[in-house]
CSV table of C-alpha atoms in Angstrom, one decimal:
chain,number,residue,atom,x,y,z
A,1,GLY,CA,1.9,-3.1,12.4
A,2,ASP,CA,2.5,0.5,13.3
A,3,GLY,CA,-0.5,2.6,14.0
A,4,SER,CA,-2.2,4.8,16.5
A,5,LEU,CA,-5.6,5.6,18.0
A,6,THR,CA,-5.9,9.3,18.9
A,7,LEU,CA,-8.8,10.9,20.8
A,8,SER,CA,-8.9,14.7,20.7
A,9,LYS,CA,-11.5,17.3,21.9
A,10,ARG,CA,-13.5,19.2,19.4
A,11,LYS,CA,-13.9,23.0,19.8
A,12,ARG,CA,-17.7,22.6,19.6
A,13,GLY,CA,-17.9,19.8,22.0
A,14,GLY,CA,-17.5,16.1,21.6
A,15,TYR,CA,-14.3,14.3,20.3
A,16,HIS,CA,-12.5,13.5,17.1
A,17,TYR,CA,-11.7,9.7,16.8
A,18,HIS,CA,-8.7,9.1,14.7
A,19,LEU,CA,-7.1,5.8,13.5
A,20,ARG,CA,-3.8,5.9,11.6
A,21,ILE,CA,-1.8,2.9,10.2
A,22,TYR,CA,1.7,3.5,8.9
A,23,SER,CA,3.6,1.6,6.2
A,24,GLY,CA,6.5,2.1,3.8
A,25,GLU,CA,4.4,0.5,1.1
A,26,LYS,CA,1.5,2.5,-0.3
A,27,LYS,CA,0.2,-0.6,-2.1
A,28,TYR,CA,-0.2,-2.3,1.3
A,29,LEU,CA,-2.2,0.7,2.6
A,30,GLU,CA,-4.4,0.5,-0.5
A,31,TYR,CA,-5.0,-3.2,0.3
A,32,LEU,CA,-6.0,-2.2,3.9
A,33,ASN,CA,-8.2,0.6,2.6
A,34,ASN,CA,-10.1,-1.9,0.5
A,35,LEU,CA,-10.5,-4.2,3.5
A,36,PHE,CA,-12.0,-1.4,5.6
A,37,LEU,CA,-14.3,-0.6,2.7
A,38,ASN,CA,-15.4,-4.2,2.3
A,39,LEU,CA,-15.7,-5.0,6.0
A,40,PHE,CA,-17.0,-1.6,7.4
A,41,GLY,CA,-18.2,0.4,4.4
A,42,ILE,CA,-15.7,3.1,5.2
A,43,LYS,CA,-12.7,4.2,3.3
A,44,GLY,CA,-9.8,6.2,4.7
A,45,ARG,CA,-7.3,8.6,3.1
A,46,ILE,CA,-3.8,7.6,2.2
A,47,LYS,CA,-1.3,10.3,2.8
A,48,LYS,CA,2.5,10.7,2.6
A,49,ASP,CA,4.1,10.9,6.0
A,50,GLU,CA,6.0,14.2,6.1
A,51,ARG,CA,8.3,13.0,8.9
A,52,LYS,CA,9.9,10.2,6.8
A,53,ASN,CA,10.9,10.1,3.1
A,54,SER,CA,9.5,6.7,2.1
A,55,SER,CA,6.5,6.3,4.5
A,56,PHE,CA,2.8,6.6,4.1
A,57,TYR,CA,-0.2,6.3,6.4
A,58,ILE,CA,-3.9,5.7,6.1
A,59,SER,CA,-6.1,8.0,8.1
A,60,ILE,CA,-9.6,7.0,9.2
A,61,GLN,CA,-11.8,9.4,11.3
A,62,ASN,CA,-14.7,7.3,12.5
A,63,ALA,CA,-15.9,6.6,16.0
A,64,SER,CA,-17.2,3.1,15.2
A,65,ILE,CA,-13.9,1.9,13.8
A,66,PHE,CA,-12.0,3.6,16.6
A,67,PHE,CA,-14.0,1.8,19.3
A,68,TYR,CA,-13.8,-1.5,17.4
A,69,PHE,CA,-10.0,-1.4,17.8
A,70,VAL,CA,-10.3,-0.3,21.4
A,71,MET,CA,-12.6,-3.3,22.0
A,72,LEU,CA,-10.0,-5.5,20.5
A,73,GLY,CA,-7.5,-4.3,23.1
A,74,SER,CA,-5.7,-1.5,21.3
A,75,GLU,CA,-4.4,1.4,23.5
A,76,ILE,CA,-5.5,5.0,22.9
A,77,GLY,CA,-2.7,7.4,22.6
A,78,LYS,CA,1.0,6.6,23.0
A,79,LYS,CA,1.5,2.9,23.6
A,80,LYS,CA,2.9,2.5,27.1
A,81,ILE,CA,1.9,-0.9,28.3
A,82,GLY,CA,2.1,-2.9,25.0
A,83,LYS,CA,-0.3,-5.6,26.1
A,84,ILE,CA,-1.6,-8.3,23.8
A,85,SER,CA,-5.4,-8.4,23.8
A,86,LYS,CA,-7.4,-11.5,24.8
A,87,ILE,CA,-8.7,-12.1,21.3
A,88,ILE,CA,-5.1,-12.6,20.1
A,89,LYS,CA,-4.0,-14.7,23.1
A,90,ASP,CA,-6.9,-17.0,22.9
A,91,LYS,CA,-6.6,-18.2,19.3
A,92,ASN,CA,-3.3,-19.5,17.9
A,93,GLU,CA,-4.1,-18.3,14.4
A,94,ASN,CA,-4.7,-14.8,15.6
A,95,PHE,CA,-1.4,-14.8,17.5
A,96,LEU,CA,0.5,-15.8,14.4
A,97,HIS,CA,-1.2,-13.0,12.4
A,98,PHE,CA,-0.3,-10.6,15.2
A,99,LEU,CA,3.3,-11.8,15.3
A,100,ALA,CA,3.6,-11.6,11.5
A,101,GLY,CA,2.3,-8.0,11.5
A,102,LEU,CA,4.7,-7.0,14.3
A,103,VAL,CA,7.6,-8.6,12.4
A,104,ASP,CA,6.6,-6.7,9.3
A,105,THR,CA,6.9,-3.4,11.1
A,106,ASP,CA,9.4,-3.9,13.9
A,107,GLY,CA,11.3,-7.0,12.8
A,108,HIS,CA,14.0,-8.3,10.5
A,109,VAL,CA,13.9,-11.5,8.5
A,110,SER,CA,17.1,-13.2,7.3
A,111,ALA,CA,17.8,-16.7,6.0
A,112,LYS,CA,18.6,-18.0,9.4
A,113,ARG,CA,16.5,-16.1,11.9
A,114,ILE,CA,13.8,-13.6,12.6
A,115,GLN,CA,14.4,-10.7,15.0
A,116,LEU,CA,11.8,-8.6,16.6
A,117,LYS,CA,12.8,-5.3,18.2
A,118,GLN,CA,10.7,-3.2,20.7
A,119,LYS,CA,11.0,-0.5,23.3
A,120,ARG,CA,8.6,-2.4,25.5
A,121,TYR,CA,10.2,-5.3,27.4
A,122,LEU,CA,6.9,-6.6,28.8
A,123,LEU,CA,5.4,-7.0,25.3
A,124,LEU,CA,8.4,-9.2,24.2
A,125,LYS,CA,8.2,-11.2,27.4
A,126,GLU,CA,4.5,-11.9,26.7
A,127,ILE,CA,5.4,-12.8,23.1
A,128,GLU,CA,8.0,-15.2,24.4
A,129,ARG,CA,5.5,-16.8,26.7
A,130,LEU,CA,2.8,-17.2,24.0
A,131,SER,CA,5.4,-18.5,21.5
A,132,LYS,CA,6.5,-21.3,23.9
A,133,LYS,CA,2.9,-22.3,24.2
A,134,LEU,CA,2.9,-23.0,20.4
A,135,ASP,CA,6.4,-24.6,20.4
A,136,LEU,CA,7.9,-21.7,18.5
A,137,ARG,CA,11.5,-21.4,19.6
A,138,CYS,CA,12.6,-18.0,20.5
A,139,SER,CA,15.2,-16.4,22.7
A,140,ILE,CA,14.5,-14.6,26.0
A,141,PRO,CA,14.2,-10.8,25.6
A,142,LYS,CA,17.7,-9.1,25.5
A,143,VAL,CA,18.6,-5.5,25.6
A,144,ASN,CA,20.6,-3.4,23.1
A,145,TYR,CA,21.2,0.4,23.4
A,146,THR,CA,20.8,2.8,20.5
A,147,ASN,CA,21.9,6.3,21.3
A,148,GLY,CA,21.6,5.5,25.0
A,149,ILE,CA,18.0,4.3,24.6
A,150,PRO,CA,17.3,0.7,25.6
A,151,PHE,CA,15.7,-1.4,22.9
A,152,TYR,CA,14.7,-5.0,23.6
A,153,TYR,CA,14.7,-7.9,21.1
A,154,ILE,CA,14.0,-11.5,20.7
A,155,ARG,CA,15.1,-13.9,18.0
A,156,PHE,CA,13.3,-16.8,16.4
A,157,ASP,CA,14.7,-19.4,14.1
A,158,ASN,CA,13.4,-19.0,10.6
A,159,LYS,CA,11.0,-22.0,10.8
A,160,ILE,CA,8.0,-20.3,12.3
A,161,PRO,CA,4.8,-20.5,10.2
A,162,LEU,CA,4.1,-16.8,9.4
A,163,ARG,CA,2.1,-15.5,6.4
A,164,TRP,CA,5.1,-14.4,4.4
A,165,LYS,CA,6.8,-17.7,4.6
A,166,LYS,CA,7.0,-19.8,1.5
């Protein structure tokens, strides 16, 4: 889903290591917070996102968790490359979970299709390539402009086996 890893210098030396995960559903963040507590013994704080009316985020300031996500392939700071980490590419089940999370935050599901929208063309191109490997039918990345800014999208039929499927 949507999130960020931020590294910032401390006044007294060293760094602050910050993980944030955003969602429109506070209940989902509570679920994630319990996962962090059960898996790592660390609980974050859930806060209202002041920039958006109906959005919340979980904030975790912990170097171990920060570097765990870096090890998995997450980028520090603003996502520019949008690469998919090796651990996701190498296991089909991980890719399907990754794709489901991405659709949850950057996608749209209707009765006939699933659409995934991104600013990063290369990320969608990689998703298209990995989807073909699993025989998931999707379109090639196409461009659409919103207020003069290019956004890219791909479409799947609504038959892919993601976690929210019945």
